[in-house]
PDB file of C-alpha atoms in Angstrom:
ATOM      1  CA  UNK C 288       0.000   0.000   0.000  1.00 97.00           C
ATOM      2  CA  UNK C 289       1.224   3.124  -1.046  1.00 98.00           C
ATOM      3  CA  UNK C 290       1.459   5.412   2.295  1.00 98.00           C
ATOM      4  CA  UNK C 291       0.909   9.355   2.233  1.00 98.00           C
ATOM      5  CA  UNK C 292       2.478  11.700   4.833  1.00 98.00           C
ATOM      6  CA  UNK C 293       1.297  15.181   5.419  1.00 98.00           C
ATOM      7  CA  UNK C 294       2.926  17.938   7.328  1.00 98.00           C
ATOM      8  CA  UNK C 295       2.846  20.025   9.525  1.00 98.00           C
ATOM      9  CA  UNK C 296      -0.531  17.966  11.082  1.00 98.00           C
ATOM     10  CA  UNK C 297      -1.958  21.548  11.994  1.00 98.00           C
ATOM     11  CA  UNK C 298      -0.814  25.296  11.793  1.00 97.00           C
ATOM     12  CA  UNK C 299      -2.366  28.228  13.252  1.00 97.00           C
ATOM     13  CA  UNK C 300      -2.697  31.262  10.422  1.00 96.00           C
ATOM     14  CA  UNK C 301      -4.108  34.249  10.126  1.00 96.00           C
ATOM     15  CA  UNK C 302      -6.471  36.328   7.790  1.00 96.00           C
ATOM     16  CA  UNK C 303      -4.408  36.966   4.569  1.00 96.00           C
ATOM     17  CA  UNK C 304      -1.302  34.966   5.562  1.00 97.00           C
ATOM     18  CA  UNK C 305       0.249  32.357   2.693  1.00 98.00           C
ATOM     19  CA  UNK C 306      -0.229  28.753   3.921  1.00 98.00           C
ATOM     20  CA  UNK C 307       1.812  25.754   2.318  1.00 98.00           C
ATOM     21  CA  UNK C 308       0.922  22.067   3.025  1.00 98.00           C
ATOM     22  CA  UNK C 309       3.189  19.323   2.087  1.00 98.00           C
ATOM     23  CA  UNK C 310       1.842  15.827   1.033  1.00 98.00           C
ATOM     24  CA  UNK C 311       4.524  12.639   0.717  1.00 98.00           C
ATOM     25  CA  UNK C 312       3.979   9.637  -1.024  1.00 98.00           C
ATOM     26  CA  UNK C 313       6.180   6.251   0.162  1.00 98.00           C
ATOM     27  CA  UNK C 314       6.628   5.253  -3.514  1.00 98.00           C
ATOM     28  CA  UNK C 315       6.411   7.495  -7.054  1.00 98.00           C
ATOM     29  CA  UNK C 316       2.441   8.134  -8.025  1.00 98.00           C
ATOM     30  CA  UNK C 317       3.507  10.619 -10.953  1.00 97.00           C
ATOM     31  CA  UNK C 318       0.474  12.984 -10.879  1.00 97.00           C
ATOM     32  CA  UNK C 319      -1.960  10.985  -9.408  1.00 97.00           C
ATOM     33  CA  UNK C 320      -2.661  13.103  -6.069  1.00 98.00           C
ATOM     34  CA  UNK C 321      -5.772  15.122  -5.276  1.00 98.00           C
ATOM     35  CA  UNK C 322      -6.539  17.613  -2.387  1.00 98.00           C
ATOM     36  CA  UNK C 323      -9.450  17.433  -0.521  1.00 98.00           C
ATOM     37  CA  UNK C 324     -10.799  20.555   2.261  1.00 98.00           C
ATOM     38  CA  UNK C 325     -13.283  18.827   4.933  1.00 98.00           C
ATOM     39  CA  UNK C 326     -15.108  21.193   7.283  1.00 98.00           C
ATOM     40  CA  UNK C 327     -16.359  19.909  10.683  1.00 96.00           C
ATOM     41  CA  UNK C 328     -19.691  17.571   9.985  1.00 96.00           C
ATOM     42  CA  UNK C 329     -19.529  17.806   6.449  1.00 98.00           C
ATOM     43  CA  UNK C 330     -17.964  15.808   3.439  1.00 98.00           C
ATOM     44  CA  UNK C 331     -14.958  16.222   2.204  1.00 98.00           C
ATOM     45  CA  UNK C 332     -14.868  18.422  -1.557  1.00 98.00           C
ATOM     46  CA  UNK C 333     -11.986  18.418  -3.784  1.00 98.00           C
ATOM     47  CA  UNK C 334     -10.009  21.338  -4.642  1.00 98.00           C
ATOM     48  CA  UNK C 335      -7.091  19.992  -6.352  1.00 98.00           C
ATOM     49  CA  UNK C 336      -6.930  16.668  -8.970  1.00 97.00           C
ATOM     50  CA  UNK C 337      -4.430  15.295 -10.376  1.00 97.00           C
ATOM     51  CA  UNK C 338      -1.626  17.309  -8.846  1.00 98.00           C
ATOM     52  CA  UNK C 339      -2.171  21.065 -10.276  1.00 98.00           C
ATOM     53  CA  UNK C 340      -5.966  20.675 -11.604  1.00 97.00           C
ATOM     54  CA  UNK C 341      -8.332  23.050  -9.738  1.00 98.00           C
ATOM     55  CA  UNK C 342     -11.505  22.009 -10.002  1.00 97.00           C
ATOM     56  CA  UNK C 343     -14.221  24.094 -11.270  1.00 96.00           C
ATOM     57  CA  UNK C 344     -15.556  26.766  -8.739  1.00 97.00           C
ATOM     58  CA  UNK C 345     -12.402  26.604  -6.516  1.00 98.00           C
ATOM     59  CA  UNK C 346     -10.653  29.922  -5.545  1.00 98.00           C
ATOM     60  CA  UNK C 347      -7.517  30.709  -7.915  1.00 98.00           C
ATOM     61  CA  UNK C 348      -5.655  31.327  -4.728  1.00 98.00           C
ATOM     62  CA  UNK C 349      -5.687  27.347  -3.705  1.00 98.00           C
ATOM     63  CA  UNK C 350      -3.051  25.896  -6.478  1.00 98.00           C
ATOM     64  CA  UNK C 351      -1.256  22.501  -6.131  1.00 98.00           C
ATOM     65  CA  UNK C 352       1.990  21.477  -7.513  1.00 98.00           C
ATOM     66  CA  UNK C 353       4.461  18.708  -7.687  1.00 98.00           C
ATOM     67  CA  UNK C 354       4.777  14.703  -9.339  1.00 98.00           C
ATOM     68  CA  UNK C 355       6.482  11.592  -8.432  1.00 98.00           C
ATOM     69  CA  UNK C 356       6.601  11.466  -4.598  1.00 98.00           C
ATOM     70  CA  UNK C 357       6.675  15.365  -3.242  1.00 98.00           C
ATOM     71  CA  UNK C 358       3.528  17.447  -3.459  1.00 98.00           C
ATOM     72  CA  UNK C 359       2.220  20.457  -2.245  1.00 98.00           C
ATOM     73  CA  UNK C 360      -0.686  22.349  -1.625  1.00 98.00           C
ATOM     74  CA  UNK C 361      -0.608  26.778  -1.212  1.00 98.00           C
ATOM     75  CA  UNK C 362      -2.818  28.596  -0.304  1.00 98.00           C
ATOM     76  CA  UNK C 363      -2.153  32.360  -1.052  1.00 96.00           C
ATOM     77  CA  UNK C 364      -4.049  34.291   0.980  1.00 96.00           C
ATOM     78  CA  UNK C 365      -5.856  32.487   3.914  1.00 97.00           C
ATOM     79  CA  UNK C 366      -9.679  33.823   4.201  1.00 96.00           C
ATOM     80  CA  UNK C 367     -12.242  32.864   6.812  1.00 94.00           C
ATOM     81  CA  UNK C 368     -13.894  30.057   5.153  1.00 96.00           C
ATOM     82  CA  UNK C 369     -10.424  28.454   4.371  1.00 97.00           C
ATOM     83  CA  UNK C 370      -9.913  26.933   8.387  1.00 93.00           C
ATOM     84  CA  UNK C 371     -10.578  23.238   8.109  1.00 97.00           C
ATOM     85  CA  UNK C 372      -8.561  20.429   7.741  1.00 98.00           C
ATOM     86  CA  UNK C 373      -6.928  19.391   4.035  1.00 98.00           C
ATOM     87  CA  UNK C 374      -6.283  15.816   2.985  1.00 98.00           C
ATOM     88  CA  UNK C 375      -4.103  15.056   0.340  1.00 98.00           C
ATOM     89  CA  UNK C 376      -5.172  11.624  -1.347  1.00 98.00           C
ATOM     90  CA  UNK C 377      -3.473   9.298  -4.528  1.00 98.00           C
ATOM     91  CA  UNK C 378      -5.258   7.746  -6.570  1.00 97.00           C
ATOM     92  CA  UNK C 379      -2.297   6.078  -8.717  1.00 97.00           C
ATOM     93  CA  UNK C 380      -3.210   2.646  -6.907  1.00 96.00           C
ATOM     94  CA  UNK C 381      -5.231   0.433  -4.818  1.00 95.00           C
ATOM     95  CA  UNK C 382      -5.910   0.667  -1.558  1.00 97.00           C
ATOM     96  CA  UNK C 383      -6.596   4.821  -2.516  1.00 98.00           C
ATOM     97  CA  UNK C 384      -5.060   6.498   0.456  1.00 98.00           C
ATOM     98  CA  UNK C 385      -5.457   9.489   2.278  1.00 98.00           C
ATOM     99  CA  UNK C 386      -2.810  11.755   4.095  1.00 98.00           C
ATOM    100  CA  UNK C 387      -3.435  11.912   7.760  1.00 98.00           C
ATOM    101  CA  UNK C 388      -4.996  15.477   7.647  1.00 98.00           C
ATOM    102  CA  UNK C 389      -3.751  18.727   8.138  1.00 98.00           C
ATOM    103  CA  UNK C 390      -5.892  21.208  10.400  1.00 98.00           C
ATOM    104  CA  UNK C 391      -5.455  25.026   9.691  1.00 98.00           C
ATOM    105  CA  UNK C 392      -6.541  26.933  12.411  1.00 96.00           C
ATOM    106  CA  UNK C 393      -7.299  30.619  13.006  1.00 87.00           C
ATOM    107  CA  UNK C 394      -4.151  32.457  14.709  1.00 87.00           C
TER     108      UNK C 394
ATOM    109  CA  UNK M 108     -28.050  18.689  -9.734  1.00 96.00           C
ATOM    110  CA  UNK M 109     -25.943  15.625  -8.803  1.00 97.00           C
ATOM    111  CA  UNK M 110     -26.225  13.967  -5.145  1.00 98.00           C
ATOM    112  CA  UNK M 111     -25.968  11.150  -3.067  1.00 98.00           C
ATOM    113  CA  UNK M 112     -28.542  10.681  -0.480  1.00 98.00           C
ATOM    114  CA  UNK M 113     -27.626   8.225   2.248  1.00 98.00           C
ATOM    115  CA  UNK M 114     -29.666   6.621   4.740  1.00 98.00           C
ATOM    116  CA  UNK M 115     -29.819   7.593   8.098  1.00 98.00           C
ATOM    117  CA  UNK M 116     -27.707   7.224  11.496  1.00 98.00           C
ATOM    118  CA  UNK M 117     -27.452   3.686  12.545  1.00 98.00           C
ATOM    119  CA  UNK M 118     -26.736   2.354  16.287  1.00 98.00           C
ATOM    120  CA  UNK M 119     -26.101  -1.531  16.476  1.00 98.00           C
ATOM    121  CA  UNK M 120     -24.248  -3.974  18.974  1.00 98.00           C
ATOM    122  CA  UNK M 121     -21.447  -5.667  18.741  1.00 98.00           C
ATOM    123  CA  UNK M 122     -21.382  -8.519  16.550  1.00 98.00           C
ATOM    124  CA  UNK M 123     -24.189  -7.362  14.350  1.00 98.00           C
ATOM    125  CA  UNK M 124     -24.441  -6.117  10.289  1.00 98.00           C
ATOM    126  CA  UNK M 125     -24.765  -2.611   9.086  1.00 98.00           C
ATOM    127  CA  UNK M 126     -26.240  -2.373   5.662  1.00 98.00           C
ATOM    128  CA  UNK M 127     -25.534   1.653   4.243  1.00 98.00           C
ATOM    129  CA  UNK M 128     -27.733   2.558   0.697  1.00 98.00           C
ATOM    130  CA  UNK M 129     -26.990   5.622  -1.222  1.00 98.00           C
ATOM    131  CA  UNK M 130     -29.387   6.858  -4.304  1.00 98.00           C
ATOM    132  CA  UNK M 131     -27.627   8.825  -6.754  1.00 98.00           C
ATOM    133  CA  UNK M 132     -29.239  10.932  -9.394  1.00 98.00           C
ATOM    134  CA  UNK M 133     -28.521  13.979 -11.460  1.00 97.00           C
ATOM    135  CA  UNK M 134     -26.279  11.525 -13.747  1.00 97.00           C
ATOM    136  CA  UNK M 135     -26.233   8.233 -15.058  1.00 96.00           C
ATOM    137  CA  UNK M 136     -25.453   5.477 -12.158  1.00 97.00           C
ATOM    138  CA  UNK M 137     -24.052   3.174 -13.905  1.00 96.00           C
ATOM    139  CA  UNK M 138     -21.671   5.321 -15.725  1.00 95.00           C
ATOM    140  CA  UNK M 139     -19.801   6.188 -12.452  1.00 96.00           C
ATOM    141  CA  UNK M 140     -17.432   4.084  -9.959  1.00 97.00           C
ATOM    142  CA  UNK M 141     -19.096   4.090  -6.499  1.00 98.00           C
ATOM    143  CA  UNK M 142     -16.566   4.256  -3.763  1.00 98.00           C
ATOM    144  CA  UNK M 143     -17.170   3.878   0.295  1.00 98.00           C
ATOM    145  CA  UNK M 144     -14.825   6.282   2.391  1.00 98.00           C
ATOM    146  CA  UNK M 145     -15.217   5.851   6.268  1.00 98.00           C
ATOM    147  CA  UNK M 146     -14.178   8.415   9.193  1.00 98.00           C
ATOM    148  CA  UNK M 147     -13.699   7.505  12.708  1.00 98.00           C
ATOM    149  CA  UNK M 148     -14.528   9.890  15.873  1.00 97.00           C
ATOM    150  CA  UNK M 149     -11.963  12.567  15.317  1.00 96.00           C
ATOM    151  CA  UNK M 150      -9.697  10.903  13.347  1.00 98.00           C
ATOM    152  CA  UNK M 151      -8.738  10.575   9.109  1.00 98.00           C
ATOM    153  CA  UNK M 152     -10.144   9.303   6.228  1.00 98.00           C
ATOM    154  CA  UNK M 153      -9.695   5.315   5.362  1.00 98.00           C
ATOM    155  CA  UNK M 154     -11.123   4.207   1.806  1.00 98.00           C
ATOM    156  CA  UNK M 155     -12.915   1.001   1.916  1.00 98.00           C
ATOM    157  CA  UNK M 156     -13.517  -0.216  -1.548  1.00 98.00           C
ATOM    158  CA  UNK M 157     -15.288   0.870  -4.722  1.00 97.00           C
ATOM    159  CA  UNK M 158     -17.953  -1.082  -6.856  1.00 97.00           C
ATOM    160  CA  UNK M 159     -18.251  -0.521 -10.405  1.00 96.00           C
ATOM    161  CA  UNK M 160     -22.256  -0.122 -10.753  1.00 96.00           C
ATOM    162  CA  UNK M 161     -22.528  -1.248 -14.311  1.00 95.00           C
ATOM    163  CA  UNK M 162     -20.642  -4.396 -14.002  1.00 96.00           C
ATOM    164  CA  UNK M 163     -21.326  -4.951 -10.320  1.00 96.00           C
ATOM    165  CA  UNK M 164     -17.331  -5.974 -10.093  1.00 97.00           C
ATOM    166  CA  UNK M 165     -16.264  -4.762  -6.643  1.00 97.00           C
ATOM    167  CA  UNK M 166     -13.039  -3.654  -5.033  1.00 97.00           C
ATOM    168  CA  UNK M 167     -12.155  -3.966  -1.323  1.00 98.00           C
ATOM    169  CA  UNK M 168      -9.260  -2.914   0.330  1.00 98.00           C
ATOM    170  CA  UNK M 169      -7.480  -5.897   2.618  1.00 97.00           C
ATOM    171  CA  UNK M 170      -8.725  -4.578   5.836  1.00 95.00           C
ATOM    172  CA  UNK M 171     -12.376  -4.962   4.409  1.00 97.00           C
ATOM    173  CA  UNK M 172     -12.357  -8.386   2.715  1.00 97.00           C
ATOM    174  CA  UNK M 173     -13.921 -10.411   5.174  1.00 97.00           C
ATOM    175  CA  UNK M 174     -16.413  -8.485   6.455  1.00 97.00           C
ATOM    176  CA  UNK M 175     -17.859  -6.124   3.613  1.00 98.00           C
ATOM    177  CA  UNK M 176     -20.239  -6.788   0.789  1.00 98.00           C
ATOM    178  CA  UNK M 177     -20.645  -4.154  -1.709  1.00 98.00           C
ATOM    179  CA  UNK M 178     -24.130  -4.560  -3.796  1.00 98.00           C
ATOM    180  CA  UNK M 179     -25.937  -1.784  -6.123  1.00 98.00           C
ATOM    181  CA  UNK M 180     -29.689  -2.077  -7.315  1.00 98.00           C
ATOM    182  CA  UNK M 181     -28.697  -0.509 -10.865  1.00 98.00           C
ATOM    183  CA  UNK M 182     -33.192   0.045 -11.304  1.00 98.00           C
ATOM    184  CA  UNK M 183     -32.870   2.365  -8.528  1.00 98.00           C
ATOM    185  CA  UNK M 184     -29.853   4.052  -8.903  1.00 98.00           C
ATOM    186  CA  UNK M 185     -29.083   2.717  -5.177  1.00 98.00           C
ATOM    187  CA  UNK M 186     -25.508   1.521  -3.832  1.00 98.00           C
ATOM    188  CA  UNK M 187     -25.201  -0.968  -0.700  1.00 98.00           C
ATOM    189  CA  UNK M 188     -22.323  -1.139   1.628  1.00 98.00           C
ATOM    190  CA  UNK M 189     -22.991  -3.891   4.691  1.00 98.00           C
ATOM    191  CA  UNK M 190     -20.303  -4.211   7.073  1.00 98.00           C
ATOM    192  CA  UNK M 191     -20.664  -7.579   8.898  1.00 98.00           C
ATOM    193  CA  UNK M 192     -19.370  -8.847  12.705  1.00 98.00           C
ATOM    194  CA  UNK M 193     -19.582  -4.867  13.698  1.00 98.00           C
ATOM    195  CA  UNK M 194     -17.158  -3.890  16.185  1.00 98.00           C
ATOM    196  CA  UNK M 195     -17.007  -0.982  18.458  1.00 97.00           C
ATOM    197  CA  UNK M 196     -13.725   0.346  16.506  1.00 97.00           C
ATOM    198  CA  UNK M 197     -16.275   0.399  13.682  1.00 98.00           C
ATOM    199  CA  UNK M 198     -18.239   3.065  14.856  1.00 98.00           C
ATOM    200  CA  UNK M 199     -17.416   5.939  11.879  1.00 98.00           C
ATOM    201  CA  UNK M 200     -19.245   8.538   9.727  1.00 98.00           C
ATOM    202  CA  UNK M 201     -19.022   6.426   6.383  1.00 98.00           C
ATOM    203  CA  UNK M 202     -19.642   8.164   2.994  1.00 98.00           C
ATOM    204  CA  UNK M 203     -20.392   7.358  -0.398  1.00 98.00           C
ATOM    205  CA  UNK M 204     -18.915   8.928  -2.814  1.00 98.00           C
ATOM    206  CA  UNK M 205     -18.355   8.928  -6.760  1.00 98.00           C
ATOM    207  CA  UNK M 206     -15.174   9.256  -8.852  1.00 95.00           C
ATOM    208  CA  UNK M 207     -14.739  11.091 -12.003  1.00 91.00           C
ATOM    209  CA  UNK M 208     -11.791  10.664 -14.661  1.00 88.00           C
ATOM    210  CA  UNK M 209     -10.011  13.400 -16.026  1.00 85.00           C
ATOM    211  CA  UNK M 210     -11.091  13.613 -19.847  1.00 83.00           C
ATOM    212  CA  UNK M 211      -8.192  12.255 -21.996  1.00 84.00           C
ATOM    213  CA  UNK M 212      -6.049  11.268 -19.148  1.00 84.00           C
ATOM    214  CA  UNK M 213      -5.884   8.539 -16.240  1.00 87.00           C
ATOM    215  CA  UNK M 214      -6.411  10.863 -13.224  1.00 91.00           C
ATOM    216  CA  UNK M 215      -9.642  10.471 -11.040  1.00 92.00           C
ATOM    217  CA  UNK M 216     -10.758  11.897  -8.246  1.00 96.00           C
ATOM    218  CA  UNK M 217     -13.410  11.933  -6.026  1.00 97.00           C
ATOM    219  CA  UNK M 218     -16.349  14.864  -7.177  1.00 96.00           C
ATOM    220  CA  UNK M 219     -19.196  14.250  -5.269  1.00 97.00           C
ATOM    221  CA  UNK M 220     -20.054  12.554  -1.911  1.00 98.00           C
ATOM    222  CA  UNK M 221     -22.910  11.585   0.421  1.00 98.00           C
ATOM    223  CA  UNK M 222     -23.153  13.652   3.664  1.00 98.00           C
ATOM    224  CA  UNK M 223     -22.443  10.275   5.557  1.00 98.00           C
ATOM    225  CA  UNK M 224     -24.524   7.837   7.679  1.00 98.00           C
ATOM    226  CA  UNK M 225     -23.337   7.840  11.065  1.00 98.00           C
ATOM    227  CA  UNK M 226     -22.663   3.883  12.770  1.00 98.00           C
ATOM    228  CA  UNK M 227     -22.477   3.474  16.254  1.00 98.00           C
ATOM    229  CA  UNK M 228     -21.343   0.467  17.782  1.00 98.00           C
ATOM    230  CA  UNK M 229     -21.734   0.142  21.666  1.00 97.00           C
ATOM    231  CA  UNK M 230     -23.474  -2.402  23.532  1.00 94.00           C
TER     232      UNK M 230
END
């Protein structure tokens, strides 16, 4: 099973500041890495897909980058809505697996 | 518009089955892979399998083998997920959700999910 590591595992932040989130896969998954933001008692929703994608009706300032085993996921200027926790996910193989979560938290 | 509707919360003792449906519409069922996500009390997300609703072929991971069946009533646009021999360290908000592929390229992801049927476990 391919094994995903995020860091930091939370991060306090405030209003405007530039986040980065760092997703790390055990073995290469090329592209095959999405982002997902969960807010408490909801679903997950993606933001990111297939490493750099946003998906439609995303803010331009979340943006992913990265391939092989090292990803990351920026956001440029934190607002509000953006504290909750981010998952970074691959898809390149069975068992899909998720990162352990990353919470971002108001300063 | 596109949704999942799950069935509601769920409280059941140890050693019992959970069976979890989800109705799709706003798209074609059978045209989209139907996974099962679950989250524990605080804790991540761990993906449980996927069933392929126009085949029926299903897709568990290792942890799940034993004790899920995955099942989809293709007339009703409904997926199943029962999770036998229920333990308390079962007890999870579990989700389904679909997958879409990137046109023209082998990337998926997951687009749309249920809002999650709660299972408690406790005797």
């Amino acid at each position: 099973d391919i094994q995903m590591t995020q860091s930091p595992s939370s991060l306090s932040a405030s209003v405007g500041d530039r986040v980065t989130i760092t997703c790390r896969a055990s073995q290469t998954i090329s592209r095959y890495l999405n982002w997902y933001q969960q807010k408490p008692g909801k679903a997950p929703k993606v933001l990111i897909y297939a490493a750099s994608s946003l998906q439609s009706g995303v803010p331009s300032r979340f943006s992913g980058s990265g391939s092989g085993t090292d990803f990351t996921l920026t956001i440029s200027r934190l607002q509000p809505e953006d504290f909750a926790t981010y998952y970074c996910q691959q898809s390149y193989s069975t068992p899909l697996t998720f990162g352990g979560g990353t919470k971002v938290e108001i300063k | 518009q596109v949704q999942l509707v799950q069935s509601g919360a769920e409280v059941k003792m140890p050693g019992a089955s959970v069976k979890v449906s989800c109705k799709a519409s706003g798209y074609t069922f059978t045209a989209y892979y139907m996974h099962w996500v679950r989250q524990a009390p605080g804790q991540g997300l761990e993906w449980m399998g996927w069933i392929n609703p126009n085949s029926g072929d299903i897709n568990l991971a290792k942890n799940f083998q034993a004790r899920v069946t995955m099942t989809r009533d293709t007339s009703i646009s409904t997926a199943y997920m029962e999770l036998s021999r229920l333990r308390s360290d079962d007890t999870a908000v579990y989700y389904c959700a679909r997958t879409s592929g990137v046109v023209n390229s082998p990337y998926y992801y997951i687009d749309v999910w249920g809002k999650g049927t709660t299972v408690t476990v406790s005797s």
